[in-house]
Amino acid sequence: AQRVTQPEKLLSVFKGAPVELKCNYSYSGSPELFWYVQYSRQRLQLLLRHISRESIKGFTADLNKGETSFHLKKPFAQEEDSAMYYCALTGTASKLTFGTGTRLQVTL
Amino acid sequence: DAGVIQSPRHEVTEMGQEVTLRCKPISGHDYLFWYRQTMMRGLELLIYFNNNVPIDDSGMPEDRFSAKMPNASFSTLKIQPSEPRDSAVYFCASSPNNEQFFGPGTRLTVL
């Protein structure tokens, strides 16, 4: 069975501080991992995917198969980063399994 | 392309009433997904279709929920009869591959 765990419901950081949103997964095969973001009053949208290995809006995420983790990181948080972040996994047939989400709150 | 379109955006109904949520996927996307989002349980996959055929409906909570996709450009999620615990935001998403594109959601309130 596929499972995604996001242990923090809320993460509050100061502007300019580093951010790390945790995500752990369980899957027996080779999964594809994603981070989706939902800004206030906007639809859920893809932030990044592990196969792209790119940085989007300053965020990066590295797939660690040994620790089965896909943590999302940003060195310096900005106010506009405040949003709900979902880690997701897909194994086959495009079916995504989402974590329960972490609300990132960036304060001045 | 306007993206995935959902209607209505908000629905308030009374317990026992039938509710129908609608979705128009992005043209050319072979997959369509219905999700439910609540504070307690986050995003849950209810059902998904591939080429208009239901593939996995194991997430549908009970028989009161049903979904159809009569053609490639339209899908419905129906709740009959509705109950207060069905109150949530319901998202539709479509996908050409592994990336899913989400609609704005329908906020359902059952009184």
PDB file of C-alpha atoms in Angstrom:
ATOM      1  CA  ALA A   1       0.000   0.000   0.000  1.00  0.00           C
ATOM      2  CA  GLN A   2       1.149   3.543  -0.640  1.00  0.00           C
ATOM      3  CA  ARG A   3       1.251   6.018   2.184  1.00  0.00           C
ATOM      4  CA  VAL A   4       2.497   9.566   2.614  1.00  0.00           C
ATOM      5  CA  THR A   5       3.142  11.050   6.032  1.00  0.00           C
ATOM      6  CA  GLN A   6       3.492  14.729   6.797  1.00  0.00           C
ATOM      7  CA  PRO A   7       4.061  14.885  10.547  1.00  0.00           C
ATOM      8  CA  GLU A   8       3.476  18.611  10.987  1.00  0.00           C
ATOM      9  CA  LYS A   9       0.053  20.185  10.557  1.00  0.00           C
ATOM     10  CA  LEU A  10       1.450  23.667  11.039  1.00  0.00           C
ATOM     11  CA  LEU A  11       4.920  25.088  10.622  1.00  0.00           C
ATOM     12  CA  SER A  12       5.487  28.669  11.632  1.00  0.00           C
ATOM     13  CA  VAL A  13       8.756  30.409  10.739  1.00  0.00           C
ATOM     14  CA  PHE A  14      10.038  33.944  10.599  1.00  0.00           C
ATOM     15  CA  LYS A  15      10.690  35.677   7.313  1.00  0.00           C
ATOM     16  CA  GLY A  16      14.234  34.940   6.202  1.00  0.00           C
ATOM     17  CA  ALA A  17      14.501  31.761   8.261  1.00  0.00           C
ATOM     18  CA  PRO A  18      15.107  28.381   6.638  1.00  0.00           C
ATOM     19  CA  VAL A  19      12.147  26.142   5.943  1.00  0.00           C
ATOM     20  CA  GLU A  20      11.915  22.380   5.928  1.00  0.00           C
ATOM     21  CA  LEU A  21       8.596  20.639   5.391  1.00  0.00           C
ATOM     22  CA  LYS A  22       8.869  16.967   6.174  1.00  0.00           C
ATOM     23  CA  CYS A  23       7.487  14.156   4.074  1.00  0.00           C
ATOM     24  CA  ASN A  24       7.977  10.425   4.470  1.00  0.00           C
ATOM     25  CA  TYR A  25       6.486   7.774   2.273  1.00  0.00           C
ATOM     26  CA  SER A  26       5.998   4.050   2.035  1.00  0.00           C
ATOM     27  CA  TYR A  27       5.804   2.272  -1.276  1.00  0.00           C
ATOM     28  CA  SER A  28       7.112  -1.079  -2.384  1.00  0.00           C
ATOM     29  CA  GLY A  29       8.239  -0.052  -5.859  1.00  0.00           C
ATOM     30  CA  SER A  30       9.834   3.030  -7.378  1.00  0.00           C
ATOM     31  CA  PRO A  31       7.519   5.933  -6.682  1.00  0.00           C
ATOM     32  CA  GLU A  32       7.359   9.350  -8.202  1.00  0.00           C
ATOM     33  CA  LEU A  33       7.138  12.095  -5.577  1.00  0.00           C
ATOM     34  CA  PHE A  34       5.576  15.525  -5.839  1.00  0.00           C
ATOM     35  CA  TRP A  35       4.974  18.628  -3.790  1.00  0.00           C
ATOM     36  CA  TYR A  36       1.731  20.492  -4.404  1.00  0.00           C
ATOM     37  CA  VAL A  37       0.922  23.918  -2.975  1.00  0.00           C
ATOM     38  CA  GLN A  38      -2.380  25.633  -2.285  1.00  0.00           C
ATOM     39  CA  TYR A  39      -2.227  29.389  -1.737  1.00  0.00           C
ATOM     40  CA  SER A  40      -5.125  31.122  -0.050  1.00  0.00           C
ATOM     41  CA  ARG A  41      -8.224  31.079  -2.260  1.00  0.00           C
ATOM     42  CA  GLN A  42      -6.370  29.411  -5.106  1.00  0.00           C
ATOM     43  CA  ARG A  43      -6.492  25.943  -6.542  1.00  0.00           C
ATOM     44  CA  LEU A  44      -4.006  23.244  -5.718  1.00  0.00           C
ATOM     45  CA  GLN A  45      -1.047  23.380  -8.074  1.00  0.00           C
ATOM     46  CA  LEU A  46       2.105  21.429  -8.674  1.00  0.00           C
ATOM     47  CA  LEU A  47       5.184  22.970  -7.061  1.00  0.00           C
ATOM     48  CA  LEU A  48       7.819  20.443  -8.019  1.00  0.00           C
ATOM     49  CA  ARG A  49       8.447  16.793  -8.784  1.00  0.00           C
ATOM     50  CA  HIS A  50      11.477  14.760  -7.843  1.00  0.00           C
ATOM     51  CA  ILE A  51      12.335  13.631 -11.360  1.00  0.00           C
ATOM     52  CA  SER A  52      12.772  17.232 -12.478  1.00  0.00           C
ATOM     53  CA  ARG A  53      15.410  17.959  -9.843  1.00  0.00           C
ATOM     54  CA  GLU A  54      14.749  21.662 -10.227  1.00  0.00           C
ATOM     55  CA  SER A  55      14.257  24.575  -7.885  1.00  0.00           C
ATOM     56  CA  ILE A  56      10.890  26.306  -8.018  1.00  0.00           C
ATOM     57  CA  LYS A  57      10.373  29.603  -6.160  1.00  0.00           C
ATOM     58  CA  GLY A  58      13.534  28.791  -4.240  1.00  0.00           C
ATOM     59  CA  PHE A  59      12.205  25.427  -3.039  1.00  0.00           C
ATOM     60  CA  THR A  60      14.046  22.162  -3.546  1.00  0.00           C
ATOM     61  CA  ALA A  61      13.307  18.594  -2.547  1.00  0.00           C
ATOM     62  CA  ASP A  62      15.581  15.598  -2.692  1.00  0.00           C
ATOM     63  CA  LEU A  63      14.333  12.059  -2.769  1.00  0.00           C
ATOM     64  CA  ASN A  64      16.127   9.961  -0.151  1.00  0.00           C
ATOM     65  CA  LYS A  65      15.260   6.358  -0.849  1.00  0.00           C
ATOM     66  CA  GLY A  66      17.187   5.088   2.158  1.00  0.00           C
ATOM     67  CA  GLU A  67      15.140   7.187   4.534  1.00  0.00           C
ATOM     68  CA  THR A  68      12.040   7.119   2.283  1.00  0.00           C
ATOM     69  CA  SER A  69      11.793  10.872   2.588  1.00  0.00           C
ATOM     70  CA  PHE A  70      11.131  13.784   0.266  1.00  0.00           C
ATOM     71  CA  HIS A  71      11.490  16.852   2.440  1.00  0.00           C
ATOM     72  CA  LEU A  72      10.820  20.295   0.947  1.00  0.00           C
ATOM     73  CA  LYS A  73      13.390  22.961   1.742  1.00  0.00           C
ATOM     74  CA  LYS A  74      13.971  26.632   1.197  1.00  0.00           C
ATOM     75  CA  PRO A  75      16.907  28.549   2.670  1.00  0.00           C
ATOM     76  CA  PHE A  76      15.080  31.845   3.277  1.00  0.00           C
ATOM     77  CA  ALA A  77      11.320  31.962   3.787  1.00  0.00           C
ATOM     78  CA  GLN A  78       9.257  34.745   2.225  1.00  0.00           C
ATOM     79  CA  GLU A  79       5.825  35.973   3.254  1.00  0.00           C
ATOM     80  CA  GLU A  80       4.366  34.814  -0.050  1.00  0.00           C
ATOM     81  CA  ASP A  81       5.399  31.261   0.786  1.00  0.00           C
ATOM     82  CA  SER A  82       2.590  31.055   3.336  1.00  0.00           C
ATOM     83  CA  ALA A  83       0.311  28.316   2.028  1.00  0.00           C
ATOM     84  CA  MET A  84      -0.772  24.731   2.454  1.00  0.00           C
ATOM     85  CA  TYR A  85       1.763  22.215   1.177  1.00  0.00           C
ATOM     86  CA  TYR A  86       0.957  18.655   0.232  1.00  0.00           C
ATOM     87  CA  CYS A  87       3.414  15.890  -0.449  1.00  0.00           C
ATOM     88  CA  ALA A  88       2.145  13.263  -2.880  1.00  0.00           C
ATOM     89  CA  LEU A  89       3.246   9.961  -4.326  1.00  0.00           C
ATOM     90  CA  THR A  90       2.291   8.078  -7.431  1.00  0.00           C
ATOM     91  CA  GLY A  91       3.171   4.510  -8.243  1.00  0.00           C
ATOM     92  CA  THR A  92       1.124   3.385 -11.176  1.00  0.00           C
ATOM     93  CA  ALA A  93      -1.715   4.620 -13.325  1.00  0.00           C
ATOM     94  CA  SER A  94      -1.339   8.253 -12.329  1.00  0.00           C
ATOM     95  CA  LYS A  95      -3.067   7.663  -8.995  1.00  0.00           C
ATOM     96  CA  LEU A  96      -1.790  10.165  -6.452  1.00  0.00           C
ATOM     97  CA  THR A  97      -1.722   9.537  -2.734  1.00  0.00           C
ATOM     98  CA  PHE A  98      -1.520  12.746  -0.729  1.00  0.00           C
ATOM     99  CA  GLY A  99      -0.273  13.436   2.741  1.00  0.00           C
ATOM    100  CA  THR A 100      -2.498  15.337   5.135  1.00  0.00           C
ATOM    101  CA  GLY A 101      -0.712  18.589   4.372  1.00  0.00           C
ATOM    102  CA  THR A 102       1.347  21.121   6.302  1.00  0.00           C
ATOM    103  CA  ARG A 103       0.337  24.729   6.647  1.00  0.00           C
ATOM    104  CA  LEU A 104       3.368  26.984   6.370  1.00  0.00           C
ATOM    105  CA  GLN A 105       2.987  30.317   8.078  1.00  0.00           C
ATOM    106  CA  VAL A 106       5.706  32.891   7.487  1.00  0.00           C
ATOM    107  CA  THR A 107       5.640  35.781   9.912  1.00  0.00           C
ATOM    108  CA  LEU A 108       7.548  39.055  10.049  1.00  0.00           C
TER     109      LEU A 108
ATOM    110  CA  ASP B   1      -7.360  26.838 -21.843  1.00  0.00           C
ATOM    111  CA  ALA B   2      -9.365  27.730 -18.746  1.00  0.00           C
ATOM    112  CA  GLY B   3      -8.083  24.725 -16.894  1.00  0.00           C
ATOM    113  CA  VAL B   4     -10.296  22.306 -15.021  1.00  0.00           C
ATOM    114  CA  ILE B   5     -13.735  23.803 -14.476  1.00  0.00           C
ATOM    115  CA  GLN B   6     -15.981  22.895 -11.576  1.00  0.00           C
ATOM    116  CA  SER B   7     -19.507  23.940 -10.756  1.00  0.00           C
ATOM    117  CA  PRO B   8     -21.008  25.080  -8.571  1.00  0.00           C
ATOM    118  CA  ARG B   9     -18.254  26.768  -6.584  1.00  0.00           C
ATOM    119  CA  HIS B  10     -20.384  26.774  -3.452  1.00  0.00           C
ATOM    120  CA  GLU B  11     -23.338  24.622  -2.528  1.00  0.00           C
ATOM    121  CA  VAL B  12     -25.434  24.802   0.601  1.00  0.00           C
ATOM    122  CA  THR B  13     -28.101  22.189   1.022  1.00  0.00           C
ATOM    123  CA  GLU B  14     -30.144  20.476   3.676  1.00  0.00           C
ATOM    124  CA  MET B  15     -29.618  16.992   4.954  1.00  0.00           C
ATOM    125  CA  GLY B  16     -31.357  14.441   2.806  1.00  0.00           C
ATOM    126  CA  GLN B  17     -31.181  16.414  -0.399  1.00  0.00           C
ATOM    127  CA  GLU B  18     -29.434  15.229  -3.535  1.00  0.00           C
ATOM    128  CA  VAL B  19     -26.262  17.085  -4.503  1.00  0.00           C
ATOM    129  CA  THR B  20     -24.599  16.978  -7.921  1.00  0.00           C
ATOM    130  CA  LEU B  21     -21.130  18.357  -8.488  1.00  0.00           C
ATOM    131  CA  ARG B  22     -19.830  18.888 -11.997  1.00  0.00           C
ATOM    132  CA  CYS B  23     -16.419  18.870 -13.604  1.00  0.00           C
ATOM    133  CA  LYS B  24     -15.033  19.674 -17.033  1.00  0.00           C
ATOM    134  CA  PRO B  25     -11.479  18.365 -17.417  1.00  0.00           C
ATOM    135  CA  ILE B  26      -8.774  19.865 -19.589  1.00  0.00           C
ATOM    136  CA  SER B  27      -9.217  18.755 -23.166  1.00  0.00           C
ATOM    137  CA  GLY B  28      -6.961  15.862 -24.081  1.00  0.00           C
ATOM    138  CA  HIS B  29      -6.411  14.633 -20.546  1.00  0.00           C
ATOM    139  CA  ASP B  30      -7.139  10.928 -20.251  1.00  0.00           C
ATOM    140  CA  TYR B  31      -7.437  10.788 -16.458  1.00  0.00           C
ATOM    141  CA  LEU B  32     -10.004  12.408 -14.205  1.00  0.00           C
ATOM    142  CA  PHE B  33      -9.953  12.344 -10.425  1.00  0.00           C
ATOM    143  CA  TRP B  34     -12.388  13.318  -7.695  1.00  0.00           C
ATOM    144  CA  TYR B  35     -11.019  14.275  -4.267  1.00  0.00           C
ATOM    145  CA  ARG B  36     -12.535  15.378  -0.983  1.00  0.00           C
ATOM    146  CA  GLN B  37     -10.700  17.771   1.312  1.00  0.00           C
ATOM    147  CA  THR B  38     -11.478  18.163   5.006  1.00  0.00           C
ATOM    148  CA  MET B  39      -9.556  19.604   7.910  1.00  0.00           C
ATOM    149  CA  MET B  40      -9.458  16.264   9.673  1.00  0.00           C
ATOM    150  CA  ARG B  41      -8.498  13.970   6.811  1.00  0.00           C
ATOM    151  CA  GLY B  42      -6.800  16.235   4.283  1.00  0.00           C
ATOM    152  CA  LEU B  43      -7.120  15.265   0.613  1.00  0.00           C
ATOM    153  CA  GLU B  44      -8.736  11.921  -0.071  1.00  0.00           C
ATOM    154  CA  LEU B  45      -9.059  10.333  -3.481  1.00  0.00           C
ATOM    155  CA  LEU B  46     -12.640   9.246  -4.026  1.00  0.00           C
ATOM    156  CA  ILE B  47     -12.562   7.827  -7.529  1.00  0.00           C
ATOM    157  CA  TYR B  48     -10.691   8.164 -10.778  1.00  0.00           C
ATOM    158  CA  PHE B  49     -11.404   7.503 -14.436  1.00  0.00           C
ATOM    159  CA  ASN B  50      -9.202   6.647 -17.383  1.00  0.00           C
ATOM    160  CA  ASN B  51     -10.698   7.303 -20.811  1.00  0.00           C
ATOM    161  CA  ASN B  52     -14.124   7.740 -19.188  1.00  0.00           C
ATOM    162  CA  VAL B  53     -13.977   4.348 -17.471  1.00  0.00           C
ATOM    163  CA  PRO B  54     -13.941   4.170 -13.638  1.00  0.00           C
ATOM    164  CA  ILE B  55     -10.692   2.525 -12.574  1.00  0.00           C
ATOM    165  CA  ASP B  56     -10.672   2.747  -8.811  1.00  0.00           C
ATOM    166  CA  ASP B  57     -13.627   3.747  -6.661  1.00  0.00           C
ATOM    167  CA  SER B  58     -12.308   2.319  -3.420  1.00  0.00           C
ATOM    168  CA  GLY B  59     -12.210   5.775  -1.893  1.00  0.00           C
ATOM    169  CA  MET B  60     -15.925   6.393  -2.304  1.00  0.00           C
ATOM    170  CA  PRO B  61     -17.159   6.512   1.283  1.00  0.00           C
ATOM    171  CA  GLU B  62     -20.436   4.690   0.820  1.00  0.00           C
ATOM    172  CA  ASP B  63     -23.274   3.921  -1.549  1.00  0.00           C
ATOM    173  CA  ARG B  64     -24.674   7.408  -1.181  1.00  0.00           C
ATOM    174  CA  PHE B  65     -21.815   8.570  -3.409  1.00  0.00           C
ATOM    175  CA  SER B  66     -21.726   7.900  -7.135  1.00  0.00           C
ATOM    176  CA  ALA B  67     -19.695   9.293 -10.016  1.00  0.00           C
ATOM    177  CA  LYS B  68     -20.110   9.176 -13.750  1.00  0.00           C
ATOM    178  CA  MET B  69     -18.151  10.254 -16.773  1.00  0.00           C
ATOM    179  CA  PRO B  70     -20.474  10.029 -19.792  1.00  0.00           C
ATOM    180  CA  ASN B  71     -17.901  11.561 -22.129  1.00  0.00           C
ATOM    181  CA  ALA B  72     -14.356  12.893 -22.188  1.00  0.00           C
ATOM    182  CA  SER B  73     -15.406  16.433 -21.328  1.00  0.00           C
ATOM    183  CA  PHE B  74     -17.758  15.963 -18.401  1.00  0.00           C
ATOM    184  CA  SER B  75     -18.019  14.181 -15.073  1.00  0.00           C
ATOM    185  CA  THR B  76     -20.414  14.316 -12.136  1.00  0.00           C
ATOM    186  CA  LEU B  77     -20.177  13.369  -8.503  1.00  0.00           C
ATOM    187  CA  LYS B  78     -23.522  12.785  -6.870  1.00  0.00           C
ATOM    188  CA  ILE B  79     -24.421  12.441  -3.210  1.00  0.00           C
ATOM    189  CA  GLN B  80     -27.870  11.108  -2.443  1.00  0.00           C
ATOM    190  CA  PRO B  81     -28.997  11.582   0.265  1.00  0.00           C
ATOM    191  CA  SER B  82     -26.540  14.127   1.613  1.00  0.00           C
ATOM    192  CA  GLU B  83     -25.533  14.253   5.277  1.00  0.00           C
ATOM    193  CA  PRO B  84     -23.830  16.956   7.376  1.00  0.00           C
ATOM    194  CA  ARG B  85     -20.634  14.881   7.526  1.00  0.00           C
ATOM    195  CA  ASP B  86     -20.346  15.225   3.739  1.00  0.00           C
ATOM    196  CA  SER B  87     -19.536  18.901   4.187  1.00  0.00           C
ATOM    197  CA  ALA B  88     -16.132  19.428   2.576  1.00  0.00           C
ATOM    198  CA  VAL B  89     -14.407  20.883  -0.450  1.00  0.00           C
ATOM    199  CA  TYR B  90     -14.600  18.556  -3.437  1.00  0.00           C
ATOM    200  CA  PHE B  91     -11.888  18.828  -6.049  1.00  0.00           C
ATOM    201  CA  CYS B  92     -11.768  17.507  -9.547  1.00  0.00           C
ATOM    202  CA  ALA B  93      -8.414  17.047 -11.285  1.00  0.00           C
ATOM    203  CA  SER B  94      -7.392  15.878 -14.723  1.00  0.00           C
ATOM    204  CA  SER B  95      -4.110  14.512 -15.959  1.00  0.00           C
ATOM    205  CA  PRO B  96      -2.404  13.561 -19.217  1.00  0.00           C
ATOM    206  CA  ASN B  97       0.271  11.597 -17.341  1.00  0.00           C
ATOM    207  CA  ASN B  98       1.548  11.773 -13.767  1.00  0.00           C
ATOM    208  CA  GLU B  99       0.969  15.495 -13.254  1.00  0.00           C
ATOM    209  CA  GLN B 100      -2.507  16.415 -12.078  1.00  0.00           C
ATOM    210  CA  PHE B 101      -4.212  19.728 -12.739  1.00  0.00           C
ATOM    211  CA  PHE B 102      -6.806  20.724 -10.194  1.00  0.00           C
ATOM    212  CA  GLY B 103     -10.040  22.617 -10.470  1.00  0.00           C
ATOM    213  CA  PRO B 104     -10.987  25.384  -8.026  1.00  0.00           C
ATOM    214  CA  GLY B 105     -13.135  23.047  -5.969  1.00  0.00           C
ATOM    215  CA  THR B 106     -16.743  23.030  -4.813  1.00  0.00           C
ATOM    216  CA  ARG B 107     -17.340  23.933  -1.183  1.00  0.00           C
ATOM    217  CA  LEU B 108     -20.281  21.846  -0.008  1.00  0.00           C
ATOM    218  CA  THR B 109     -22.146  22.600   3.189  1.00  0.00           C
ATOM    219  CA  VAL B 110     -24.863  20.218   4.300  1.00  0.00           C
ATOM    220  CA  LEU B 111     -27.035  21.615   7.071  1.00  0.00           C
TER     221      LEU B 111
END
